[in-house]
Amino acid sequence: MSRLDGKVAVITGGSSGIGLATAARFVQEGAYVFITGRRQSELDKAKALIGDGVTTIAADATKGADLDRLFATVLEDKGALDILVANSGRVEPEELGKITEENFDLTFDLNARATLFTVQKALPLMRDGGSVILIGSIAGYVGIPGYSTYSATKAALRSYTRTWTREFADRGIRFNTLSPGPVDTPIMDGQADSPEEADAIRAQFAAAIPLNRMGRPEEIASAALFLASDDSSFVAGAELSVDGGMAQV
């Protein structure tokens, strides 16, 4: 039997990188998955890659109306929800002294505020015993120059899981944070002004990791599968770091 047979999952930011790899793995394991993203063209590519077992919904996680439409669709199509992976996020590195108000507001709006309201709007659909996974980062507890705003938002997610685990203990919903180290996804290119600069960033991260390489989206998806499935039935309020040892030794 597949590990997610009959389960219904929502993955925000599921059109590329970690979200896409997680959606594909969940479908392979028997789940029906709804994925969101801002760009319909990328959602179409994700649908073509995954095939059956997935519905794509163009949505901006920072907009309440889009989230309402997302969960209304889930309710109409499937009636309930078992798994939520709050994966939407942004990173725009800048050192203290150069951080703009726009940078701060955009980063907190998507990474921290939108995550909270995504979970809040999903809860009425969640079956008792469901799993909520917040995609954090080791940046939430390791000092990385240039990542003040991003790191602070990821620390907030870790705090969310602690609080919500206590608040919803009566429903058996498991809240956990999955915190990757550096993973080779398109977001790396978004931090650079050229392909050469992006390669330099990748090399710098790889050199800092004991396994001497960056992570792959599929490896994070495997960890998400563990937290989504009954394999982690006694794991709640935790943070699972998948970082090649970068922040562990």
mmCIF file of C-alpha atoms in Angstrom:
data_model
loop_
_atom_site.group_PDB
_atom_site.id
_atom_site.type_symbol
_atom_site.label_atom_id
_atom_site.label_comp_id
_atom_site.label_asym_id
_atom_site.label_seq_id
_atom_site.Cartn_x
_atom_site.Cartn_y
_atom_site.Cartn_z
ATOM 1 C CA MET A 1 0.000 0.000 0.000
ATOM 2 C CA SER A 2 1.188 3.494 -0.818
ATOM 3 C CA ARG A 3 1.846 5.714 2.183
ATOM 4 C CA LEU A 4 -0.719 8.407 1.333
ATOM 5 C CA ASP A 5 -3.525 6.360 -0.199
ATOM 6 C CA GLY A 6 -6.783 8.302 -0.169
ATOM 7 C CA LYS A 7 -5.264 11.448 1.331
ATOM 8 C CA VAL A 8 -5.973 14.958 0.050
ATOM 9 C CA ALA A 9 -3.115 17.458 0.140
ATOM 10 C CA VAL A 10 -2.598 21.138 -0.605
ATOM 11 C CA ILE A 11 0.870 22.461 -1.417
ATOM 12 C CA THR A 12 1.344 26.189 -1.833
ATOM 13 C CA GLY A 13 4.155 27.280 -4.106
ATOM 14 C CA GLY A 14 3.952 23.889 -5.751
ATOM 15 C CA SER A 15 4.877 24.759 -9.325
ATOM 16 C CA SER A 16 8.658 24.481 -8.966
ATOM 17 C CA GLY A 17 11.506 23.429 -6.703
ATOM 18 C CA ILE A 18 10.692 21.809 -3.376
ATOM 19 C CA GLY A 19 6.938 22.266 -3.786
ATOM 20 C CA LEU A 20 6.868 20.574 -7.176
ATOM 21 C CA ALA A 21 9.044 17.677 -6.050
ATOM 22 C CA THR A 22 6.823 17.200 -2.997
ATOM 23 C CA ALA A 23 3.654 17.257 -5.078
ATOM 24 C CA ALA A 24 5.038 14.653 -7.456
ATOM 25 C CA ARG A 25 6.108 12.400 -4.569
ATOM 26 C CA PHE A 26 2.764 12.711 -2.802
ATOM 27 C CA VAL A 27 0.904 11.718 -5.975
ATOM 28 C CA GLN A 28 3.231 8.738 -6.402
ATOM 29 C CA GLU A 29 2.292 7.707 -2.861
ATOM 30 C CA GLY A 30 -1.448 7.796 -3.545
ATOM 31 C CA ALA A 31 -2.511 11.320 -2.537
ATOM 32 C CA TYR A 32 -4.614 13.723 -4.548
ATOM 33 C CA VAL A 33 -2.792 17.055 -4.545
ATOM 34 C CA PHE A 34 -3.820 20.657 -5.134
ATOM 35 C CA ILE A 35 -0.892 22.923 -5.950
ATOM 36 C CA THR A 36 -0.801 26.695 -6.165
ATOM 37 C CA GLY A 37 1.477 29.211 -7.801
ATOM 38 C CA ARG A 38 1.309 32.710 -9.168
ATOM 39 C CA ARG A 39 2.222 31.872 -12.759
ATOM 40 C CA GLN A 40 -0.204 29.778 -14.787
ATOM 41 C CA SER A 41 2.525 28.853 -17.267
ATOM 42 C CA GLU A 42 4.559 27.205 -14.510
ATOM 43 C CA LEU A 43 1.487 25.457 -13.148
ATOM 44 C CA ASP A 44 0.786 24.062 -16.608
ATOM 45 C CA LYS A 45 4.324 22.670 -16.765
ATOM 46 C CA ALA A 46 3.882 21.102 -13.329
ATOM 47 C CA LYS A 47 0.602 19.505 -14.380
ATOM 48 C CA ALA A 48 2.230 18.077 -17.499
ATOM 49 C CA LEU A 49 5.072 16.653 -15.411
ATOM 50 C CA ILE A 50 2.924 15.098 -12.672
ATOM 51 C CA GLY A 51 -0.069 14.039 -14.781
ATOM 52 C CA ASP A 52 -3.165 12.636 -13.091
ATOM 53 C CA GLY A 53 -3.758 13.165 -9.402
ATOM 54 C CA VAL A 54 -3.145 16.902 -9.297
ATOM 55 C CA THR A 55 -5.196 20.071 -9.655
ATOM 56 C CA THR A 56 -3.453 23.384 -10.271
ATOM 57 C CA ILE A 57 -4.851 26.675 -8.982
ATOM 58 C CA ALA A 58 -3.338 30.042 -9.819
ATOM 59 C CA ALA A 59 -3.236 31.867 -6.491
ATOM 60 C CA ASP A 60 -1.229 34.425 -4.573
ATOM 61 C CA ALA A 61 -0.832 33.295 -0.959
ATOM 62 C CA THR A 62 -0.697 36.904 0.230
ATOM 63 C CA LYS A 63 -4.243 37.544 -1.002
ATOM 64 C CA GLY A 64 -7.068 36.330 1.215
ATOM 65 C CA ALA A 65 -9.519 36.074 -1.678
ATOM 66 C CA ASP A 66 -7.151 33.727 -3.515
ATOM 67 C CA LEU A 67 -6.801 31.525 -0.445
ATOM 68 C CA ASP A 68 -10.576 31.474 -0.005
ATOM 69 C CA ARG A 69 -10.957 30.370 -3.623
ATOM 70 C CA LEU A 70 -8.312 27.670 -3.157
ATOM 71 C CA PHE A 71 -9.958 26.071 -0.150
ATOM 72 C CA ALA A 72 -13.455 26.465 -1.575
ATOM 73 C CA THR A 73 -12.254 24.420 -4.549
ATOM 74 C CA VAL A 74 -10.785 21.751 -2.281
ATOM 75 C CA LEU A 75 -14.019 21.576 -0.298
ATOM 76 C CA GLU A 76 -16.174 21.316 -3.407
ATOM 77 C CA ASP A 77 -13.986 18.739 -5.138
ATOM 78 C CA LYS A 78 -12.854 16.547 -2.222
ATOM 79 C CA GLY A 79 -14.876 17.545 0.831
ATOM 80 C CA ALA A 80 -11.958 17.658 3.277
ATOM 81 C CA LEU A 81 -8.210 18.003 3.638
ATOM 82 C CA ASP A 82 -5.611 15.740 5.232
ATOM 83 C CA ILE A 83 -2.267 17.399 4.508
ATOM 84 C CA LEU A 84 -1.177 21.007 4.099
ATOM 85 C CA VAL A 85 2.326 21.970 3.029
ATOM 86 C CA ALA A 86 2.838 25.731 3.403
ATOM 87 C CA ASN A 87 5.744 26.179 1.035
ATOM 88 C CA SER A 88 5.300 29.594 -0.588
ATOM 89 C CA GLY A 89 8.198 31.876 0.187
ATOM 90 C CA ARG A 90 10.664 34.444 -1.070
ATOM 91 C CA VAL A 91 14.240 35.428 -0.337
ATOM 92 C CA GLU A 92 15.998 38.676 -1.264
ATOM 93 C CA PRO A 93 19.334 38.802 0.563
ATOM 94 C CA GLU A 94 20.526 42.151 1.867
ATOM 95 C CA GLU A 95 22.793 43.068 4.753
ATOM 96 C CA LEU A 96 21.673 45.260 7.617
ATOM 97 C CA GLY A 97 22.167 48.865 6.642
ATOM 98 C CA LYS A 98 20.895 48.256 3.134
ATOM 99 C CA ILE A 99 17.553 46.572 3.847
ATOM 100 C CA THR A 100 14.651 48.487 2.351
ATOM 101 C CA GLU A 101 11.176 48.722 3.804
ATOM 102 C CA GLU A 102 9.851 47.130 0.617
ATOM 103 C CA ASN A 103 12.182 44.147 0.997
ATOM 104 C CA PHE A 104 11.159 43.700 4.628
ATOM 105 C CA ASP A 105 7.432 44.043 3.965
ATOM 106 C CA LEU A 106 7.363 41.716 0.951
ATOM 107 C CA THR A 107 9.366 39.019 2.732
ATOM 108 C CA PHE A 108 7.320 39.060 5.934
ATOM 109 C CA ASP A 109 4.065 39.344 3.991
ATOM 110 C CA LEU A 110 4.653 36.112 2.080
ATOM 111 C CA ASN A 111 6.819 34.048 4.393
ATOM 112 C CA ALA A 112 5.209 34.832 7.761
ATOM 113 C CA ARG A 113 1.839 36.522 7.334
ATOM 114 C CA ALA A 114 0.624 34.477 4.357
ATOM 115 C CA THR A 115 1.702 31.227 5.998
ATOM 116 C CA LEU A 116 -0.388 31.997 9.065
ATOM 117 C CA PHE A 117 -3.498 32.826 7.079
ATOM 118 C CA THR A 118 -3.013 29.860 4.749
ATOM 119 C CA VAL A 119 -3.087 27.549 7.755
ATOM 120 C CA GLN A 120 -5.950 29.416 9.404
ATOM 121 C CA LYS A 121 -8.121 29.172 6.299
ATOM 122 C CA ALA A 122 -7.243 25.491 5.811
ATOM 123 C CA LEU A 123 -8.146 24.391 9.351
ATOM 124 C CA PRO A 124 -11.934 24.175 8.875
ATOM 125 C CA LEU A 125 -11.306 21.601 6.132
ATOM 126 C CA MET A 126 -8.649 19.600 7.992
ATOM 127 C CA ARG A 127 -9.644 16.182 9.187
ATOM 128 C CA ASP A 128 -8.752 15.359 12.771
ATOM 129 C CA GLY A 129 -5.324 13.750 12.802
ATOM 130 C CA GLY A 130 -4.187 15.687 9.747
ATOM 131 C CA SER A 131 -0.669 16.943 9.095
ATOM 132 C CA VAL A 132 0.432 20.550 8.594
ATOM 133 C CA ILE A 133 3.999 21.060 7.381
ATOM 134 C CA LEU A 134 5.595 24.489 7.327
ATOM 135 C CA ILE A 135 8.639 24.764 5.084
ATOM 136 C CA GLY A 136 11.202 26.594 7.179
ATOM 137 C CA SER A 137 14.960 26.839 6.773
ATOM 138 C CA ILE A 138 18.081 26.310 8.816
ATOM 139 C CA ALA A 139 18.460 30.078 8.346
ATOM 140 C CA GLY A 140 15.824 30.330 11.074
ATOM 141 C CA TYR A 141 18.394 29.309 13.697
ATOM 142 C CA VAL A 142 21.787 29.875 12.039
ATOM 143 C CA GLY A 143 23.268 33.301 11.417
ATOM 144 C CA ILE A 144 23.832 33.793 7.689
ATOM 145 C CA PRO A 145 25.071 37.238 6.617
ATOM 146 C CA GLY A 146 22.623 39.019 4.369
ATOM 147 C CA TYR A 147 19.595 36.982 5.431
ATOM 148 C CA SER A 148 18.193 39.084 8.293
ATOM 149 C CA THR A 149 14.616 39.342 7.028
ATOM 150 C CA TYR A 150 14.413 35.868 5.522
ATOM 151 C CA SER A 151 15.878 34.221 8.620
ATOM 152 C CA ALA A 152 13.490 36.062 10.914
ATOM 153 C CA THR A 153 10.481 34.857 8.939
ATOM 154 C CA LYS A 154 11.673 31.277 9.111
ATOM 155 C CA ALA A 155 12.182 31.573 12.869
ATOM 156 C CA ALA A 156 8.567 32.708 13.050
ATOM 157 C CA LEU A 157 7.437 29.482 11.373
ATOM 158 C CA ARG A 158 9.214 27.433 14.018
ATOM 159 C CA SER A 159 7.343 29.412 16.663
ATOM 160 C CA TYR A 160 4.042 28.819 14.878
ATOM 161 C CA THR A 161 4.418 25.043 15.067
ATOM 162 C CA ARG A 162 5.033 25.133 18.804
ATOM 163 C CA THR A 163 1.987 27.295 19.499
ATOM 164 C CA TRP A 164 -0.396 25.549 17.132
ATOM 165 C CA THR A 165 0.570 22.094 18.393
ATOM 166 C CA ARG A 166 -0.686 23.158 21.817
ATOM 167 C CA GLU A 167 -3.752 24.954 20.483
ATOM 168 C CA PHE A 168 -5.036 22.019 18.426
ATOM 169 C CA ALA A 169 -4.029 19.097 20.602
ATOM 170 C CA ASP A 170 -7.695 18.136 20.956
ATOM 171 C CA ARG A 171 -7.962 17.487 17.214
ATOM 172 C CA GLY A 172 -4.753 15.505 16.851
ATOM 173 C CA ILE A 173 -3.506 17.708 14.034
ATOM 174 C CA ARG A 174 0.263 17.463 13.802
ATOM 175 C CA PHE A 175 2.102 20.715 13.085
ATOM 176 C CA ASN A 176 5.775 20.380 12.167
ATOM 177 C CA THR A 177 8.452 22.498 10.535
ATOM 178 C CA LEU A 178 10.626 21.056 7.786
ATOM 179 C CA SER A 179 13.824 23.083 7.539
ATOM 180 C CA PRO A 180 16.066 22.453 4.545
ATOM 181 C CA GLY A 181 19.602 23.617 4.164
ATOM 182 C CA PRO A 182 20.702 25.017 0.799
ATOM 183 C CA VAL A 183 18.794 23.241 -1.979
ATOM 184 C CA ASP A 184 19.501 23.582 -5.678
ATOM 185 C CA THR A 185 16.265 25.121 -6.956
ATOM 186 C CA PRO A 186 15.390 28.041 -9.263
ATOM 187 C CA ILE A 187 15.267 30.313 -6.207
ATOM 188 C CA MET A 188 19.061 30.217 -6.209
ATOM 189 C CA ASP A 189 19.118 31.917 -9.601
ATOM 190 C CA GLY A 190 16.786 34.600 -8.288
ATOM 191 C CA GLN A 191 19.448 35.650 -5.767
ATOM 192 C CA ALA A 192 22.021 36.393 -8.475
ATOM 193 C CA ASP A 193 22.439 38.900 -11.283
ATOM 194 C CA SER A 194 23.990 36.399 -13.688
ATOM 195 C CA PRO A 195 24.374 32.633 -14.185
ATOM 196 C CA GLU A 196 28.011 32.938 -13.157
ATOM 197 C CA GLU A 197 27.086 34.635 -9.908
ATOM 198 C CA ALA A 198 24.454 31.970 -9.250
ATOM 199 C CA ASP A 199 27.061 29.243 -9.764
ATOM 200 C CA ALA A 200 29.368 31.035 -7.334
ATOM 201 C CA ILE A 201 26.603 31.110 -4.726
ATOM 202 C CA ARG A 202 25.994 27.393 -5.236
ATOM 203 C CA ALA A 203 29.688 26.641 -4.838
ATOM 204 C CA GLN A 204 29.871 28.705 -1.666
ATOM 205 C CA PHE A 205 26.954 26.854 -0.127
ATOM 206 C CA ALA A 206 28.287 23.448 -1.181
ATOM 207 C CA ALA A 207 31.632 24.191 0.459
ATOM 208 C CA ALA A 208 29.862 24.886 3.763
ATOM 209 C CA ILE A 209 28.011 21.557 3.808
ATOM 210 C CA PRO A 210 29.730 18.453 5.263
ATOM 211 C CA LEU A 211 28.334 16.307 2.433
ATOM 212 C CA ASN A 212 30.053 18.686 -0.008
ATOM 213 C CA ARG A 213 26.979 19.362 -2.113
ATOM 214 C CA MET A 214 23.668 21.157 -2.050
ATOM 215 C CA GLY A 215 20.466 19.271 -1.441
ATOM 216 C CA ARG A 216 18.069 18.128 -4.147
ATOM 217 C CA PRO A 217 14.352 18.972 -4.092
ATOM 218 C CA GLU A 218 13.537 15.263 -4.142
ATOM 219 C CA GLU A 219 15.409 14.775 -0.872
ATOM 220 C CA ILE A 220 13.295 17.413 0.836
ATOM 221 C CA ALA A 221 10.195 15.806 -0.674
ATOM 222 C CA SER A 222 11.134 12.508 0.987
ATOM 223 C CA ALA A 223 11.306 14.252 4.349
ATOM 224 C CA ALA A 224 7.944 15.922 3.681
ATOM 225 C CA LEU A 225 6.477 12.489 2.910
ATOM 226 C CA PHE A 226 7.655 11.254 6.299
ATOM 227 C CA LEU A 227 5.956 14.158 8.080
ATOM 228 C CA ALA A 228 2.776 13.797 6.007
ATOM 229 C CA SER A 229 2.402 10.064 6.502
ATOM 230 C CA ASP A 230 1.602 7.829 9.451
ATOM 231 C CA ASP A 231 5.329 7.070 9.693
ATOM 232 C CA SER A 232 5.530 10.252 11.788
ATOM 233 C CA SER A 233 2.318 9.653 13.752
ATOM 234 C CA PHE A 234 4.036 10.519 17.061
ATOM 235 C CA VAL A 235 5.935 13.560 15.734
ATOM 236 C CA ALA A 236 4.370 16.927 16.585
ATOM 237 C CA GLY A 237 5.651 20.432 17.230
ATOM 238 C CA ALA A 238 9.041 19.413 15.891
ATOM 239 C CA GLU A 239 11.579 20.787 13.470
ATOM 240 C CA LEU A 240 13.137 18.348 11.020
ATOM 241 C CA SER A 241 16.358 19.719 9.547
ATOM 242 C CA VAL A 242 17.458 18.286 6.202
ATOM 243 C CA ASP A 243 20.698 20.103 5.511
ATOM 244 C CA GLY A 244 23.532 17.697 4.792
ATOM 245 C CA GLY A 245 24.873 18.435 8.266
ATOM 246 C CA MET A 246 25.477 22.138 7.598
ATOM 247 C CA ALA A 247 23.862 23.389 10.796
ATOM 248 C CA GLN A 248 24.356 20.232 12.852
ATOM 249 C CA VAL A 249 28.130 19.869 13.292
#
